Amino acid sequence: MDAQKFGSFVARCRKEKNMTQADLAAKINVTDKAVSRWERGLGFPDINTIEPLAEALDLSVLEIMKSEKLNEVSETESSVVSDVIEIAKSQQERERKRIFLICGIVAVPVLYILYLDLWASVTGIGTILMSTMVFLPCIGIVGGIVLLLFGIWRKIHHQSCKQTFFAAACFLMIPVIIAIILFLLVVIGGAFPVPN
């Protein structure tokens, strides 16, 4: 799409409807500055705004995309354009969720490391022992719960969730594995002798 052609087409259609930029902006829940930017050819609307824009101007989505009024828009053409927009929206939503998940996975360990460093400096317990006994199990529990909730959310929205549940199970196994290792070290190996 050509930004100048698109902008002049939107401006012409808006004026034919006797709407100001503010009127159009209010109808599609954007700012009048956004409409002004489009009409000056400085950008395009977000993919989520295309359909409301077409509806507000009494145009088809295909006419908005081509930036021209068409004599006839077949059901097939209109359906294909709508399907493409839906695919783009779902990809955008998936990317947003992926970024949210990555931020959560990064933030939790960073916060725990800061907490453990503070606790280790106050109590005098070594950082390696602290990370083994507290940090890893906490990461496992918190990460497992977050992934479990995300998997449930995906299941409710009829999305693939097997990998998410598997990752949650792996995270939740970390505390169990740490507990078994510590038990074996204490009971069998006597790694941490009890003072008299």
Short mmCIF file of C-alpha atoms in Angstrom, two decimals:
data_model
loop_
_atom_site.label_atom_id
_atom_site.label_comp_id
_atom_site.label_asym_id
_atom_site.label_seq_id
_atom_site.Cartn_x
_atom_site.Cartn_y
_atom_site.Cartn_z
CA MET A 1 0.00 0.00 0.00
CA ASP A 2 1.14 3.50 -0.79
CA ALA A 3 0.90 5.78 2.28
CA GLN A 4 0.10 8.92 0.26
CA LYS A 5 -2.63 7.19 -1.75
CA PHE A 6 -4.07 5.62 1.39
CA GLY A 7 -4.04 8.94 3.25
CA SER A 8 -5.74 10.93 0.51
CA PHE A 9 -8.34 8.16 0.07
CA VAL A 10 -9.20 8.17 3.80
CA ALA A 11 -9.37 11.98 3.82
CA ARG A 12 -11.66 12.05 0.77
CA CYS A 13 -13.99 9.37 2.18
CA ARG A 14 -14.07 11.11 5.57
CA LYS A 15 -15.00 14.43 3.98
CA GLU A 16 -17.73 12.76 1.89
CA LYS A 17 -19.26 11.62 5.18
CA ASN A 18 -19.01 15.20 6.57
CA MET A 19 -16.82 14.02 9.43
CA THR A 20 -13.93 15.82 11.04
CA GLN A 21 -10.76 13.99 11.91
CA ALA A 22 -11.91 14.05 15.54
CA ASP A 23 -15.29 12.50 14.58
CA LEU A 24 -13.61 9.68 12.71
CA ALA A 25 -11.08 9.17 15.50
CA ALA A 26 -13.87 8.90 18.09
CA LYS A 27 -15.70 6.30 15.99
CA ILE A 28 -12.66 4.00 15.76
CA ASN A 29 -11.14 4.73 19.20
CA VAL A 30 -7.93 6.42 18.09
CA THR A 31 -6.65 9.97 18.46
CA ASP A 32 -7.32 12.67 15.89
CA LYS A 33 -3.53 12.97 15.59
CA ALA A 34 -3.42 9.37 14.35
CA VAL A 35 -6.03 10.13 11.70
CA SER A 36 -4.08 13.24 10.71
CA ARG A 37 -0.90 11.18 10.37
CA TRP A 38 -2.64 8.67 8.09
CA GLU A 39 -4.18 11.39 5.94
CA ARG A 40 -0.81 13.11 5.50
CA GLY A 41 0.71 9.83 4.35
CA LEU A 42 2.96 9.46 7.39
CA GLY A 43 1.78 6.02 8.42
CA PHE A 44 -0.89 3.36 8.41
CA PRO A 45 -3.44 2.28 10.99
CA ASP A 46 -2.77 -0.70 13.22
CA ILE A 47 -4.10 -4.00 11.85
CA ASN A 48 -6.77 -3.96 14.58
CA THR A 49 -8.05 -0.60 13.30
CA ILE A 50 -8.55 -1.53 9.63
CA GLU A 51 -12.00 -3.12 10.05
CA PRO A 52 -13.43 -0.36 12.30
CA LEU A 53 -12.04 2.25 9.87
CA ALA A 54 -13.72 0.55 6.91
CA GLU A 55 -16.99 0.32 8.85
CA ALA A 56 -16.85 3.98 9.91
CA LEU A 57 -16.36 5.09 6.30
CA ASP A 58 -18.95 2.60 4.91
CA LEU A 59 -16.29 0.83 2.87
CA SER A 60 -15.19 -2.76 2.56
CA VAL A 61 -11.88 -3.84 4.04
CA LEU A 62 -10.70 -4.57 0.51
CA GLU A 63 -11.47 -0.99 -0.56
CA ILE A 64 -9.49 0.34 2.42
CA MET A 65 -6.58 -1.96 1.59
CA LYS A 66 -6.60 -0.98 -2.11
CA SER A 67 -7.29 2.70 -1.27
CA GLU A 68 -9.98 2.97 -3.93
CA LYS A 69 -13.71 2.46 -4.22
CA LEU A 70 -14.65 -0.68 -6.08
CA ASN A 71 -17.81 -1.23 -8.09
CA GLU A 72 -18.23 -4.74 -6.82
CA VAL A 73 -16.56 -6.62 -4.02
CA SER A 74 -17.14 -10.35 -4.19
CA GLU A 75 -17.78 -12.37 -1.05
CA THR A 76 -14.62 -14.39 -1.75
CA GLU A 77 -12.38 -11.33 -1.96
CA SER A 78 -13.87 -9.83 1.17
CA SER A 79 -13.56 -13.15 3.01
CA VAL A 80 -9.92 -13.59 2.00
CA VAL A 81 -9.00 -10.09 3.18
CA SER A 82 -10.83 -10.62 6.49
CA ASP A 83 -9.04 -13.95 6.97
CA VAL A 84 -5.65 -12.33 6.34
CA ILE A 85 -6.43 -9.62 8.91
CA GLU A 86 -7.48 -12.24 11.47
CA ILE A 87 -4.24 -14.17 10.90
CA ALA A 88 -2.21 -10.99 11.36
CA LYS A 89 -4.10 -10.18 14.57
CA SER A 90 -3.50 -13.65 16.00
CA GLN A 91 0.21 -13.47 15.16
CA GLN A 92 0.40 -10.07 16.84
CA GLU A 93 -1.34 -11.46 19.94
CA ARG A 94 0.98 -14.49 20.05
CA GLU A 95 4.01 -12.22 19.87
CA ARG A 96 2.65 -10.10 22.72
CA LYS A 97 2.11 -13.21 24.87
CA ARG A 98 5.57 -14.52 24.04
CA ILE A 99 7.17 -11.22 25.11
CA PHE A 100 5.12 -11.24 28.34
CA LEU A 101 6.19 -14.81 29.11
CA ILE A 102 9.86 -14.11 28.40
CA CYS A 103 9.79 -11.01 30.62
CA GLY A 104 8.21 -13.05 33.41
CA ILE A 105 10.74 -15.85 33.09
CA VAL A 106 13.61 -13.35 33.18
CA ALA A 107 12.17 -11.19 35.98
CA VAL A 108 11.53 -14.00 38.47
CA PRO A 109 15.13 -15.28 38.64
CA VAL A 110 16.53 -11.74 38.77
CA LEU A 111 14.28 -10.83 41.70
CA TYR A 112 15.18 -14.04 43.52
CA ILE A 113 18.89 -13.50 42.99
CA LEU A 114 18.61 -10.02 44.47
CA TYR A 115 16.61 -11.39 47.40
CA LEU A 116 19.06 -14.24 48.03
CA ASP A 117 22.10 -11.98 47.87
CA LEU A 118 20.49 -9.72 50.45
CA TRP A 119 19.55 -12.68 52.66
CA ALA A 120 22.98 -14.30 52.30
CA SER A 121 24.72 -11.06 53.30
CA VAL A 122 22.45 -10.66 56.35
CA THR A 123 22.62 -14.27 57.58
CA GLY A 124 26.16 -15.08 56.46
CA ILE A 125 25.10 -18.27 54.66
CA GLY A 126 27.16 -18.98 51.55
CA THR A 127 25.60 -18.13 48.21
CA ILE A 128 26.10 -21.60 46.65
CA LEU A 129 24.41 -23.36 49.55
CA MET A 130 21.68 -20.71 49.50
CA SER A 131 21.06 -21.07 45.78
CA THR A 132 20.87 -24.85 46.07
CA MET A 133 18.55 -24.91 49.06
CA VAL A 134 16.34 -21.89 48.33
CA PHE A 135 16.85 -20.36 44.91
CA LEU A 136 16.42 -23.39 42.65
CA PRO A 137 13.34 -24.77 44.44
CA CYS A 138 11.73 -21.31 44.45
CA ILE A 139 12.40 -20.88 40.76
CA GLY A 140 10.96 -24.33 40.13
CA ILE A 141 7.81 -23.66 42.11
CA VAL A 142 7.17 -20.13 40.81
CA GLY A 143 8.08 -21.00 37.22
CA GLY A 144 5.95 -24.16 37.37
CA ILE A 145 2.93 -22.30 38.71
CA VAL A 146 3.27 -19.54 36.09
CA LEU A 147 3.55 -22.08 33.27
CA LEU A 148 0.69 -24.14 34.71
CA LEU A 149 -1.59 -21.08 34.78
CA PHE A 150 -0.50 -20.14 31.25
CA GLY A 151 -1.25 -23.70 30.09
CA ILE A 152 -4.72 -23.56 31.66
CA TRP A 153 -5.33 -20.20 29.96
CA ARG A 154 -4.27 -21.71 26.61
CA LYS A 155 -6.53 -24.73 27.19
CA ILE A 156 -9.53 -22.48 27.95
CA HIS A 157 -8.87 -20.55 24.71
CA HIS A 158 -8.59 -23.79 22.71
CA GLN A 159 -4.90 -23.37 21.94
CA SER A 160 -2.16 -25.99 21.98
CA CYS A 161 -1.01 -26.46 25.57
CA LYS A 162 0.85 -29.80 25.80
CA GLN A 163 4.31 -28.20 25.65
CA THR A 164 3.34 -25.62 28.27
CA PHE A 165 2.10 -28.32 30.67
CA PHE A 166 5.25 -30.37 30.06
CA ALA A 167 7.45 -27.33 30.83
CA ALA A 168 5.38 -26.69 34.00
CA ALA A 169 5.91 -30.28 35.11
CA CYS A 170 9.67 -29.97 34.51
CA PHE A 171 9.84 -26.78 36.57
CA LEU A 172 7.79 -28.34 39.38
CA MET A 173 10.15 -31.33 39.48
CA ILE A 174 13.14 -29.11 40.37
CA PRO A 175 12.24 -28.85 44.10
CA VAL A 176 11.61 -32.60 44.26
CA ILE A 177 15.00 -33.36 42.69
CA ILE A 178 16.76 -30.89 45.03
CA ALA A 179 15.02 -32.45 48.05
CA ILE A 180 16.10 -35.95 46.99
CA ILE A 181 19.70 -34.81 46.44
CA LEU A 182 19.82 -33.04 49.84
CA PHE A 183 18.26 -36.08 51.53
CA LEU A 184 20.87 -38.36 50.00
CA LEU A 185 23.68 -35.99 51.00
CA VAL A 186 22.47 -35.72 54.59
CA VAL A 187 21.34 -39.28 55.29
CA ILE A 188 23.74 -41.34 53.23
CA GLY A 189 26.77 -39.12 52.80
CA GLY A 190 26.67 -37.13 56.04
CA ALA A 191 27.50 -34.00 54.07
CA PHE A 192 26.07 -31.65 56.69
CA PRO A 193 27.12 -32.97 60.12
CA VAL A 194 24.85 -32.00 62.97
CA PRO A 195 26.72 -29.99 65.65
CA ASN A 196 26.85 -31.39 69.23
#
